[in-house]
């Protein structure tokens, strides 16, 4: 049976591990009860916006049959079957525990598209950015891999566009590369900020230390968009005027912020999808 959604929807199938909480809601520890059954994963809608983002949750049991672990090909084919049941623009996002069930040669197939990540991040920004930016009028971008700078800048521009009229300080951290003029490299993006909004972004290179790259002395407030795989230790004010959006869903960053202050909200694509699933189970139980 196909699950039908309009072509205008961005449908994301979130494959997540069975936990004690969602076992109570009917999920099993094995994908099939009898050896002669075909392997099938159940998918259900956990969130949908009108003419917008649609999240399909799919719980992945730790075992295929009884206590027999999944064979990678069987698991990948079972997830492929879920994808084929959808119609429209569909992509998958794997929880790290589910991704760990598959060897490296499968990771390329199940890597989410950049458009998928951007769709989730845009939704997160819509929830947090308006009130945060209104409070302090600031935004901070921590650029990641230099090879991805163009995409990261394009995504940043799309995310910030609705709020740029209220932003009076935009701080961009970047990784300095020898014989590269960052102002020339980012020229088209910087020009748009200036000519359209009268905003001159502040560009600051990361400080290089024995432990890797770190943010400098400038205080970070407002909407902080982190595109780095590694934590860059930004100096965040404890005034309650910041939200930390981690595009790479790195656990280390969340743990650091929890130790630093409970007043700094940490959000990421992984945390957002987990929250959608948890809320859907709460509705089922209640």
Backbone as a ProteinNet text record, in pm:
[ID]
protein_1_A
[PRIMARY]
XXXXXXXXXXXXXXXXXXXXXXXXXXXXXXXXXXXXXXXXXXXXXXXXXXXXXXXXXXXXXXXXXXXXXXXXXXXXXXXXXXXXXXXXXXXXXXXXXXXXXXXXXXXXXXXXXXXXXXXXXXXXXXXXXXXXXXXXXXXXXXXXXXXXXXXXXXXXXXXXXXXXXXXXXXXXXXXXXXXXXXXXXXXXXXXXXXXXXXXXXXXXXXXXXXXXXXXXXXXXXXXXXXXXXXXXXXXXXXXXXXXXXXXXXXXXXXXXXXXXXXXXXXXXXXXXXXXXXXXXXXXXXX
[TERTIARY]
85	0	88.4	58.1	133.1	75.4	160.9	117.3	125.2	9.9	4.2	17.2	104.1	115.7	135.5	94.2	107.9	253.2	276.5	413.3	477.8	394	452.6	514.3	487.7	541.1	686.6	763.4	894.8	871.3	872.8	846.3	978.3	996.9	1119.4	1082.3	1144.4	1123.9	1235.7	1198.2	1296.6	1301.1	1413.6	1434.6	1504.4	1435.7	1489.2	1483.3	1566.6	1570.8	1453	1410.2	1306.8	1364.9	1289.9	1332	1224.3	1253	1153.7	1025.6	1041	923	834.3	894.4	807.7	774.6	838.8	793.1	655.5	633	503	392.5	425.1	325.7	305	365.9	336.2	451.6	567.6	681.1	742.9	795.6	855.3	1007	1072	1218	1269.2	1181.5	1219.4	1123.3	1176.3	1095.5	987	1009.7	906.6	896	775.1	749.2	777	762.7	780.2	881.7	957.5	1067.1	1019.9	896.4	847.8	789.9	779.7	725.4	828.4	776.3	863.6	894.3	1014.3	1051.8	979.5	914.2	841.6	853.5	882	890.1	766	704.8	583.1	619.7	554.9	578.4	447.4	455.9	335.8	371.7	275.2	297.2	305.2	409.3	423.2	408.7	419.8	405.9	381.8	297.8	275.6	232.7	292	249.1	165.5	65.2	-14.5	73.9	76.8	159.5	306.4	353.9	493.2	556.6	633.8	714.1	626.4	657.2	586.8	690.7	672.5	765.3	697.3	759.8	713.4	810.3	759.7	843.9	842.9	958.7	969.5	1064.4	1008.8	1090	1161.9	1290.5	1371.4	1407.2	1353.2	1386.5	1534.7	1590.7	1733.1	1759.6	1652.7	1670.8	1576.9	1620.3	1537	1435.2	1481.4	1393.8	1448.3	1359.5	1402.1	1520.6	1635.6	1752.2	1862	1821.8	1918	1937.6	2059.4	2083.7	2051.2	2032.2	2004.1	2125.4	2100.8	2201.8	2188.1	2298.5	2289.6	2201.4	2214.5	2135.8	1986.7	1949.4	1808.2	1752.6	1828.8	1783.3	1769.8	1869.9	1864.8	1745.9	1719.3	1605.8	1473.2	1466.1	1343.4	1317.5	1423.6	1406.3	1371.7	1432.8	1400.1	1251.1	1195.9	1054.3	966	1008.9	933.1	936.9	1055	1068.8	979.7	974.2	895.1	745.2	702.4	559.7	514.7	610.4	577.3	567.8	497.2	491.8	531.6	583.6	627.8	776.4	823.2	963.9	995.3	1070.2	1093	1242.2	1282	1419.5	1418.1	1531.2	1542.3	1645.3	1621.4	1716.7	1729.8	1854	1878.9	1931.8	1871.4	1927.5	2066	2162.6	2297.6	2299.8	2209.1	2206.9	2161.9	2071.4	2028.8	2140.5	2203.7	2314.7	2427.3	2446.8	2553.4	2525.5	2400.2	2367	2412.6	2447.4	2486.6	2635.9	2706.3	2848.5	2864.4	2987.7	3016	2969.7	2972.3	2935.5	2788.3	2705.9	2565	2540.7	2638.6	2615.7	2585	2649	2622.2	2477.3	2418.7	2277.9	2186	2218.3	2127.2	2168.2	2260.3	2295.4	2184.5	2124.7	2017.7	2069.3	1984.7	2022.2	2037.6	2116.1	2132.7	2000.1	1915.1	1784.3	1700.5	1716.6	1641.8	1687.3	1819.6	1872.3	1827.5	1831.5	1793.7	1646.6	1561.4	1419.3	1394.2	1465.5	1450	1503.2	1619.6	1680.3	1593.7	1532.5	1442.5	1323.3	1270.2	1158.4	1202.7	1320.6	1372.7	1388.2	1444.9	1465.9	1333.8	1229	1098.8	1043	1080.4	1030.6	1105.4	1235.4	1318.7	1366.9	1394.1	1461.6	1381.5	1251.6	1181.8	1196.6	1166.3	1173.8	1318.6	1410.7	1551.4	1612.3	1589.2	1645.3	1583.3	1454.1	1389.3	1450.8	1495.9	1552	1684.8	1772.8	1907.6	1953.6	1881.7	1918.7	2050.8	2086.5	2216.3	2202.1	2299.8	2309.3	2456.6	2488.9	2626.7	2627.8	2722.4	2737.2	2876.3	2883.1	3010.4	3025	3102	3119.7	3203.8	3171.2	3242.4	3348.1	3344.2	3445.1	3452.9	3574.2	3587.9	3531.2	3536.4	3482.9	3332.2	3265	3119.3	3076.8	3171	3140.9	3028.7	3030.4	2929.7	2789.2	2772.7	2640.9	2600.5	2694.9	2664	2621.1	2686.8	2649.5	2512.8	2484.8	2353.6	2243.3	2267.1	2168.9	2148	2258.4	2249.3	2164.7	2187.5	2112.7	1962.8	1926.9	1786.1	1726.4	1801.5	1751.4	1731.4	1824.7	1821.4	1730.9	1698.2	1626.2	1502.9	1415.9	1296.9	1327.7	1450.6	1482.8	1589	1639.6	1752.4	1718.7	1593.7	1556.7	1569.7	1575.1	1585.6	1725.2	1814.7	1950.1	2043.7	2112.3	2208.7	2352.9	2372.5	2508.1	2508	2589.3	2603.9	2751.1	2783.9	2921.9	2939.2	3040.6	3066.5	3209.1	3219.7	3350.7	3383.5	3510	3550.3	3689.6	3719.6	3851.4	3944.1	4050.2	4141.8	4229.1	4237.3	4319.7	4424.6	4547	4657.1	4628.4	4660.1	4648	4503.2	4408.6	4267.7	4211.4	4154.1	4092.3	3945	3910.5	3774.2	3672.3	3711.9	3619.8	3588.3	3685.9	3662.1	3577.6	3608.4	3538	3390	3359.8	3220.9	3157.7	3223.9	3182.7	3037	2984.1	2845.1	2747.2	2775.3	2686.8	2695.5	2816.9	2835.4	2771.6	2781.6	2721	2570.1	2508.2	2362	2321	2395.2	2363.8	2372.9	2475.3	2496.6	2395.6	2381.1	2297.3	2148.4	2109.6	1968.1	1926	2018.1	1978.5	2069.9	2171.5	2262.9	2341.8	2362.8	2430.1	2569.5	2669.8	2807.4	2848.4	2852	2889.8	3031.8	3050.6	3181.4	3244.2	3355.8	3422.8	3540.4	3542	3649.3	3701.7	3834.5	3890	3890.3	3877.2	3894.2	4038.4	4056.3	4191.5	4236.8	4357.5	4408.8	4487.9	4448	4512.2	4559.9	4625.3	4671.5	4553.1	4435.8	4316.4	4228.1	4275.8	4194.8	4152.5	4052.7	4005.6	3905.7	3914.5	3823.3	3779.5	3661.2	3614.6	3700.1	3704	3784	3712.3	3748.4	3702.7	3565.4	3512.4	3386.7	3270.3	3182	3066.9	2962	2901.3	2800.6	2662	2570.9	2433.5	2337.6	2209.8	2106.5	2099.5	2072.3	2064.4	2204.7	2252.2	2385.3	2368.3	2416.6	2404.2	2539.7	2551.6	2678.7	2679.7	2768.6	2781.5	2903.3	2966.7	3092.5	3068.3	3151.5	3144.6	3201.6	3304.5	3365.2	3319.6	3315.9	3274.5	3384	3346.9	3443.6	3443.1	3376.6	3380.3	3349.9	3235.3	3201.6	3173.1	3202.3	3173	3028.3	2940.8	2797.9	2756.4	2689.2	2640.8	2533.3	2532.9	2434.7	2312.1	2278.7	2167.8	2033.4	2032.1	1906.8	1863.2	1955.2	1921.2	1990.3	1999.7	2065.8	1994.1	1996.9	1954.5	2062.8	2101.1	2211.8	2154.3	2167.2	2117.3	2236.5	2243.6	2355.8	2315.9	2363.1	2321.7	2376.1	2481.9	2544.4	2501.6	2416.5	2361.8	2472	2568.1	2682.2	2655.9	2658.2	2622.7	2714	2842.2	2938.5	2892.2	2835	2791.8	2676.6	2581.1	2467.6	2513.5	2605.1	2653.6	2725.7	2805.1	2875.7	2777.5	2676.5	2580.3	2498.8	2468	2396.2	2480.2	2611.4	2700.1	2714.3	2710.3	2733.3	2612.2	2495	2374.8	2250.6	2148.3	2020.6	1940.2	1991.1	1918.1	1948.7	2041.2	2075.4	2009.7	1900.6	1835.7	1927	1938.6	2013.3	1913.5	1919.5	1831.5	1915	1871.8	1942.3	1841.8	1874.2	1783.6	1750.6	1851.7	1826.6	1735.2	1761.4	1678.5	1536.5	1522.8	1390.4	1311.2	1373.3	1304.2	1269.2	1360.7	1331.4	1211.7	1206.2	1095.5	963	963.5	841.9	791	884.3	846.2	794.3	865	823.1	683.5	660.3	529.3	418.6	450.5	348.3	314.8	416.5	389.8	311.4	342.3	267.4	119.7	91.9	-48	-116	-39.9	-97.5	-129.7	-36.2	-52.3	-162.1	-169.9	-269.4	-403.8
-119.4	0	124.1	219.3	345.2	443.9	524.5	636.1	759.4	823.2	929.8	1066.5	1147.5	1288.4	1365.2	1491	1572.9	1595	1623.5	1643.7	1766.1	1856.5	1976	1947.3	1829.6	1796.7	1750.8	1788.4	1728.6	1621.8	1494.8	1384.8	1325.2	1319.3	1265.3	1142.1	1029.7	907.8	899.1	900.9	896.1	753.6	683.7	549.1	559.4	515.4	530.9	397.3	376.8	247.7	230.3	106.8	75.8	97.3	169.7	195.7	142.1	146.9	101.6	182.9	313.8	399	361.6	347.3	318.5	169.7	83.5	-55.8	-60.6	26.1	30.7	62.7	141.6	180.8	73.5	-44.2	-153.5	-201.6	-139.7	-186.1	-310.9	-398.1	-523.2	-516.1	-609.4	-615.2	-689.6	-761.2	-830.6	-790	-782.8	-735	-834.1	-965.2	-1063.1	-1166.3	-1218.2	-1312.9	-1457	-1485.9	-1622.8	-1624.7	-1731.2	-1737.1	-1725.9	-1771.9	-1773.8	-1639.3	-1544.5	-1414	-1331.6	-1243.1	-1144.8	-1033.8	-978.2	-867.1	-741	-675.5	-552.7	-455	-329.4	-224.2	-135.5	-109.1	-27.3	120.9	200.7	345.6	417.8	531	609.4	757.4	838.6	983.3	1034.1	1111.6	1168.4	1320.3	1382.5	1528.5	1569.3	1671.4	1723	1868	1948.9	2086.6	2093.6	2179.6	2196.5	2251.6	2178.9	2215.8	2233.3	2152.9	2168.9	2037.6	2041.9	1928.7	1818.5	1695.3	1578.5	1480.7	1436.6	1343.1	1207.4	1104.3	967.1	897.2	840.6	768.3	619.2	556.2	412.4	353.2	277	216.7	92.8	83.2	-30.5	-116	-238.4	-325.6	-364.6	-399.1	-437.4	-573	-656.5	-790	-809.9	-896.2	-930.6	-1038.6	-1145.6	-1254.3	-1309.7	-1318.1	-1357.8	-1270.5	-1335.3	-1257	-1260.5	-1277.2	-1279.9	-1137.6	-1091	-954	-941.1	-818.3	-789.5	-821.1	-877.6	-876.6	-744	-674.6	-540.4	-532	-628.9	-623.3	-634.5	-719.8	-737	-609.2	-546.5	-422.1	-312.4	-297.6	-193.4	-214.9	-340.1	-369.2	-341.2	-368.2	-339.7	-189.3	-109.9	35.4	86.6	27.4	65.1	42.7	-66.5	-96.1	13.1	68.1	177.8	300.9	331.3	447.2	432.1	311	288.8	303.6	287.7	302.4	447.6	538.8	680.7	732.9	842.6	911.1	1056.5	1116.9	1255.2	1262.3	1378.9	1402	1342.5	1231.9	1155.8	1137.5	1148.1	1122	1054	997.4	925.1	991.4	978.5	1026.3	913.8	867.6	756.1	804.6	753.5	775.5	709.7	767	707.8	560.4	519.2	378.1	288.6	338	260.9	260.2	374.6	382	286.9	267.5	179.5	32.9	-1.5	-139.2	-171.5	-68.5	-87	-59.8	-142.2	-114.4	9.2	54.6	182.5	187.7	74.5	79.8	116	109.5	147.1	293.6	358.2	492.9	593.6	579	672.4	669.6	549.3	537.3	605.1	597.7	645.9	781.1	848.9	985.1	1080.2	1159.3	1249.9	1357.2	1400.1	1507.5	1636.9	1727.4	1857.9	1932.7	1916.1	1982.5	1934.5	1807.2	1751.9	1815.7	1821.3	1885.4	2031.1	2099.9	2241	2257.6	2167.5	2176	2163.1	2071	2053.5	2175.4	2223.5	2338.9	2462.9	2479.6	2593.6	2586.3	2465.4	2449.4	2487	2440	2473.2	2623.9	2687.2	2832.5	2906.8	2859.1	2926.3	2919.7	2816	2802.8	2893.2	2914.7	2982.5	3121.5	3140	3262.9	3390.7	3395.1	3524.3	3588.1	3514.1	3575.6	3599	3510.6	3527.6	3649.1	3662.6	3775.4	3906.9	3905.5	4028.1	4077.8	3984.9	4023.3	4098.4	4046.5	4104.2	4147.3	4112.2	4155.9	4100.7	3979.4	3923.5	3781.8	3744	3607.7	3573.8	3446.1	3398.7	3272.3	3263.4	3146.1	3087.7	2960.2	2889.2	2799.9	2846.8	2770.1	2645.9	2537	2410.9	2389.5	2273.2	2237.3	2343.4	2393.1	2493.9	2448.7	2318.1	2268.5	2287.8	2303.5	2319.6	2464.1	2557.9	2696.4	2754.6	2730	2787	2742.1	2612.4	2562.1	2617.6	2622.6	2672.7	2819.4	2899.1	3039.6	3054.7	2973.2	2978.2	2939.6	2834.6	2792.2	2900.8	2960.4	3066.8	3182.5	3219.3	3330.1	3300.5	3176.7	3138.1	3137.9	3087.6	3080.7	3218.9	3309.5	3441.4	3540.7	3512.4	3610.2	3669.6	3589.3	3648.1	3741.4	3735.2	3808.7	3916.4	3929.5	4019.7	4165.4	4205.1	4344.2	4376.1	4272.6	4293.3	4261.4	4215	4179.9	4298.1	4341.2	4450.3	4404	4274.7	4219.9	4075.6	4048.7	3913.5	3876.4	3782.1	3736.9	3601.3	3591.8	3468	3421.1	3304.7	3243.1	3149.4	3147.3	3063.9	3006.9	2900	2837	2903.2	2963.3	3038.7	2943.7	2971.2	2890.8	2981.3	2933.4	3013.4	3055.5	3180	3237.1	3241	3242.6	3254.5	3381.8	3466.9	3591.2	3563.6	3556.3	3519.2	3622.3	3750.1	3854.5	3834.5	3790.7	3762.6	3635.6	3534.3	3406.5	3420.3	3503.2	3519.7	3646.8	3709.1	3841.1	3854	3760.8	3774	3768.6	3684.9	3674.9	3801.5	3849.6	3968.5	4090.4	4100.3	4212.5	4215.1	4099.4	4095.3	4142.2	4100.7	4147	4300	4355.2	4500.5	4578	4541	4620.9	4601.8	4484.8	4460.4	4503	4491.7	4515	4612.4	4663.4	4756.2	4690.9	4559.4	4482.7	4441.8	4475.9	4437	4324.7	4199.9	4088.6	4104.2	4056.9	4058	3920.6	3915.7	3788.9	3769.1	3654.3	3624.6	3483.5	3467.8	3332.1	3258.6	3127.8	3047.8	3058.2	3048.2	3039.7	2894	2871.9	2735.5	2701.2	2592	2548.5	2404.4	2352.6	2213.5	2116.7	2161.5	2077.4	2099.3	2179.6	2207.9	2353.6	2382.4	2519.5	2555	2681.6	2732.2	2872.8	2909.1	3046.4	3140.6	3265.9	3366.5	3427.3	3550.6	3616	3679.7	3691.3	3763	3686.2	3760	3699.5	3664.6	3547.6	3500.1	3509.1	3577.4	3593.4	3563.3	3560	3545.5	3404.7	3393.7	3263.7	3220.3	3111.3	3058.5	2935.9	2945	2836.1	2768.4	2646	2573.6	2469.2	2488	2395.4	2304.5	2303.3	2230.1	2087.9	1995.7	1859.5	1852.8	1935.1	1938.4	2064.7	2055	2168.4	2274.7	2399.7	2509	2603.7	2565.7	2638.4	2787.7	2824.6	2967.4	3021.8	3149.7	3215.9	3265.1	3201.5	3231.3	3302.8	3415.7	3490.4	3409.8	3417.3	3342.9	3428	3517.5	3611.4	3555.9	3434.2	3377.6	3433.7	3497.4	3556.7	3483.3	3351.7	3273.3	3140.3	3089	2952.7	2891.4	2768.5	2700.9	2597.3	2621.4	2529.3	2452.8	2325.4	2240.4	2160.2	2199.1	2133.6	1991.7	1957.8	1826.1	1729.1	1773.6	1686.6	1613.4	1688.8	1630.9	1630.6	1511.9	1497.7	1579.5	1590.2	1664.9	1808.8	1870.9	2009.6	2022.4	1929.7	1934.7	1917	1822.3	1798.1	1920.2	1987.6	2107.8	2215.8	2238	2344.1	2312.5	2184.7	2146.7	2176.7	2152	2182.6	2332.8	2406.9	2550.5	2623.8	2596.1	2665.2	2599.5	2583	2530.1	2637.4	2760.6	2871.2	2885.3	2803.8	2808.9	2690.6	2711.5	2599.2	2540.7	2407.8	2336.9	2262.2	2284.1	2213.2	2164.1	2052.1	1993.1	1910.4	1873.7	1787.1	1657.8	1593.6	1469.1	1491	1595	1621.2	1657.7	1732.3	1769.1	1644.2	1552.9	1432.2	1342.9	1329.9	1252.6	1311.5	1444.3	1510.8	1484.8	1487.7	1459.7	1318.4	1222	1083.4	1070.9	1129.8	1122.1	1182.2	1296.8	1361.4	1274.5	1206.5	1120.7	1002.1	946.5	836.7	886.3	1005.5	1062.8	1076.1	1114.7	1127.9	991.2	887.9	752.6	700.6	720.8	668.9	745	876.3	956.7	959.7
0	0	0	-84.5	-89.3	9.9	68.7	152	64.8	38.4	-60.9	5.4	-51	-15.2	-143.4	-142.8	-262.6	-297.6	-426	-472.4	-408.6	-351	-291.2	-155	-98.5	32.8	23.2	122.7	145.3	250.6	211.3	303.1	349	479.9	538.1	620.4	587.4	665.1	767.3	892.8	1001.1	1055.4	1031.8	1083.1	1218.7	1323	1459.2	1532	1633.9	1703.5	1798	1812.7	1911.2	2050.6	2134.5	2271.9	2366.3	2497	2594.5	2583.6	2558.4	2550.7	2432.8	2312.4	2200.3	2187.6	2267.3	2276.7	2339.9	2439.6	2506.9	2406.7	2303.6	2204	2096.8	2112.3	2020.6	1935.7	1941.2	1861.9	1924.4	1839.1	1885.3	1877.5	1949.3	1946	1822.8	1753.9	1630.6	1519.4	1396.7	1284.8	1244.3	1269.2	1236.3	1349.1	1367.1	1475.1	1434.1	1303.7	1255.6	1141.9	1132.8	1036.8	892.6	863.8	725.7	681.9	772.4	735.2	656.5	570.2	506.5	605.3	594	681.3	636.3	731.3	698.3	814.5	782.6	883	871.8	986.3	988.1	994.3	910.2	907.1	934.4	1002.9	1030.3	1034.9	1005.1	1004.7	1147.8	1178.3	1312.4	1313.2	1195	1188.9	1044.3	1026	891.7	898.6	812.6	792.7	666	665.8	545.5	433.4	320.5	205.3	243.7	336.3	379.5	419.8	527.1	570.8	629.9	592.7	646.5	699.6	824.8	887.7	903.9	850	866.5	961.7	1069	1162.7	1133.6	1139.5	1115.7	1219.6	1313.9	1420.2	1366.6	1395.6	1351	1472.6	1480.4	1593.2	1589.9	1705.5	1707.2	1642.5	1628.4	1572.6	1454.2	1363.5	1248.3	1286.1	1350.9	1394.5	1524.8	1626.5	1760.7	1805	1834.7	1875.2	1769.1	1645.1	1536.3	1483.9	1480.3	1431.7	1283.7	1241.7	1101.2	1014.7	898.5	794	720.3	693.2	635.6	511.3	420.7	298	328.1	422.8	457.4	517.9	608.3	669.6	565.7	478.8	376.8	283.3	244.3	156.7	227.3	357.5	432.8	437.9	453.9	455	315.3	213.1	75.4	47.9	101.7	80.5	141.3	255.6	316.7	227.4	173.7	85.2	-38.1	-94.3	-215.2	-190	-64.7	-35.2	-34.6	-33.5	-32.3	-175.9	-190.8	-319.2	-298.6	-402.9	-393.4	-362.3	-320.3	-289.9	-152.9	-152	-29.2	-4.8	121.5	160.3	295.7	333.5	460.3	550.6	681	781.5	883.1	906.4	996.8	1131	1237.4	1370.8	1374.6	1447.4	1451.3	1490.1	1579.4	1619.4	1504.5	1421	1303.8	1199.5	1179.1	1083.5	1123.4	1255.6	1303.2	1271.2	1238.7	1200.6	1058.9	982.6	843.7	827.3	750.1	725	637.2	627	561.9	416.9	345.8	203.7	181.5	287.4	274.7	310.9	370.1	422.6	312.4	196.3	87.7	43.8	39.9	0	100.5	228	330.6	389	322.6	363	316.8	406.6	362.5	267.9	175	84.1	161.6	105.6	169.9	178.1	74.7	77	194.2	230.6	343.7	474.2	492.9	614.1	621.3	508.8	508.4	541.6	492.8	523.4	673.3	738.7	883.7	957.8	916.3	983.7	967.2	849.9	829.4	923.5	944.2	1037.8	1178.8	1218.9	1352.5	1367.4	1264.7	1271	1286.3	1219.7	1230.7	1372	1446.1	1582.7	1681.5	1655.3	1754.6	1714.2	1586.2	1543.3	1568.4	1540	1553.3	1691.1	1796.6	1929.5	1973.6	1930.1	1969	1901.4	1770.5	1695.5	1742	1774.2	1821.3	1952	2036.2	2165.4	2151	2061.8	2058.8	1919.3	1814.3	1679.8	1630.6	1674.3	1636.7	1581.9	1497.4	1446.3	1428.9	1450.9	1440.1	1354.3	1262.5	1176.7	1197.4	1228.7	1241.6	1119	1020.9	898.1	925.3	854.5	873.3	767.6	702.8	603.9	493.9	463.1	357.2	222.8	194.2	67.5	57.4	172.6	175.1	200.6	194.7	229.4	144.6	13.9	-75	-34.9	-11.4	30.4	166.5	259.1	392.2	388.1	304.6	292.3	226	124.6	59.9	159.1	237.3	336.3	441.9	487.7	587.8	536.9	413	353.7	351.1	314.2	311	451.7	548.5	685.6	746.6	717.5	780.5	708	583.1	500.9	571	634.8	696.9	814.3	867.1	989.2	968.5	846.1	821.8	851	833.8	861.9	1010.4	1094.9	1239.5	1292.9	1205.1	1248.9	1225.1	1329.5	1315.7	1335.6	1369	1381.1	1333.4	1232.1	1179.8	1185.4	1271	1290.8	1222	1135.8	1062.6	1092.3	1154.5	1177.3	1061.4	1020.4	908	931.9	860.4	868.5	767.3	816.1	730.2	648.2	517.3	426.9	363.5	361.3	307.3	163.5	131.6	-2.1	-53.4	40.4	3.9	65.1	-17.8	28.2	56	184	221	172.3	164.8	118.4	-29.4	-104.6	-246	-261.9	-182.5	-193.2	-159.1	-60.4	-16.2	-73	-168.7	-216.9	-254.4	-332.9	-379	-262.6	-164.3	-47.8	37.9	59.3	141.5	75.8	-56.1	-128.1	-108.1	-112	-96.4	42.2	144.5	279.7	286.5	221.1	230.5	146.5	19.7	-70	-42.1	4.2	31.3	171.2	267.9	407.4	481.2	413.8	479.2	590.4	580.6	685.2	638.7	716.8	685.3	780.3	731.7	819.6	873.4	994.9	1059.7	1038.8	964.5	936.1	1030.4	1097.8	1192	1168.4	1153.2	1137.1	1271.5	1264.9	1386.1	1433.6	1563.5	1618.7	1611.6	1561.8	1550.5	1675.7	1744.1	1867	1849.9	1953.3	1947.5	1945.2	1992.2	1993.5	1871.4	1775.4	1657.9	1653	1572.6	1556.7	1666.4	1711.2	1813.2	1776.2	1822.5	1804	1886.4	1845.1	1914.6	2033.3	2063.7	2186.6	2173.9	2052	2033.6	2095.9	2164.3	2227.7	2123.6	2138.3	2043.8	2106.7	2037.8	2084.4	1971.7	2004.6	1903.6	1848.5	1718.9	1654	1613.5	1672.8	1644.1	1556	1433.8	1337.5	1322.7	1372.5	1373.6	1262.8	1164.9	1052	1064.9	1181.5	1199	1249.6	1205.4	1257.6	1399	1426.9	1559.7	1633.8	1764.8	1846.1	1844.7	1821	1808.5	1929.5	2036.2	2164.3	2152.3	2098.6	2093	2232.2	2252.7	2379.9	2373	2450.7	2444.7	2572.3	2556	2671	2743.2	2875.1	2954.5	2984.5	2894.2	2917.4	2875.4	2819.1	2771.9	2638.4	2564.7	2435.7	2321.4	2331.9	2227.3	2209.9	2087.4	2057.7	1970.4	2001.7	1934	1839.1	1707.9	1606.3	1548.9	1580.3	1540	1416.5	1301.2	1177.3	1164.7	1241	1229	1338.9	1431.7	1537.5	1613.2	1666.2	1737.5	1887.8	1947.7	2088.9	2179.5	2144.2	2225.6	2248.3	2145.4	2156.9	2255.4	2245.6	2337.6	2481.6	2506.1	2641.6	2696.8	2612	2655.4	2696.6	2616.1	2646	2770.5	2793.6	2915.6	3039.4	3029.4	3142	3161.8	3050.7	3058.6	3115.2	3062.3	3108.2	3050.2	3133.8	3085.4	3013.2	3013.4	2950.8	2802.3	2751.2	2608.6	2539.3	2468.2	2400	2292.4	2292.5	2189.1	2102.2	1971.6	1878.9	1760.3	1702.1	1588.4	1509.1	1384.8	1309.7	1382.9	1443.2	1514.9	1635	1712.5	1830.1	1789.1	1680.3	1630.8	1591.4	1515.6	1472.6	1591.6	1687.5	1809	1884	1890.3	1958.9	1888.3	1754.8	1679.4	1708.7	1711.6	1740.1	1883	1979.5	2120.2	2138.7	2077.3	2091	2031.6	1921.5	1859.4	1948.7	2018.5	2111.8	2232.8	2280	2392.5	2356.3	2231.1	2188.6	2184.5	2141.2	2136.9	2276.7	2369.1	2505.5	2578.8	2556.1	2628.2	2556.6
[MASK]
++++++++++++++++++++++++++++++++++++++++++++++++++++++++++++++++++++++++++++++++++++++++++++++++++++++++++++++++++++++++++++++++++++++++++++++++++++++++++++++++++++++++++++++++++++++++++++++++++++++++++++++++++++++++++++++++++++++++++++++++++++++++++++++++++++++++++++++++++++++++++++++

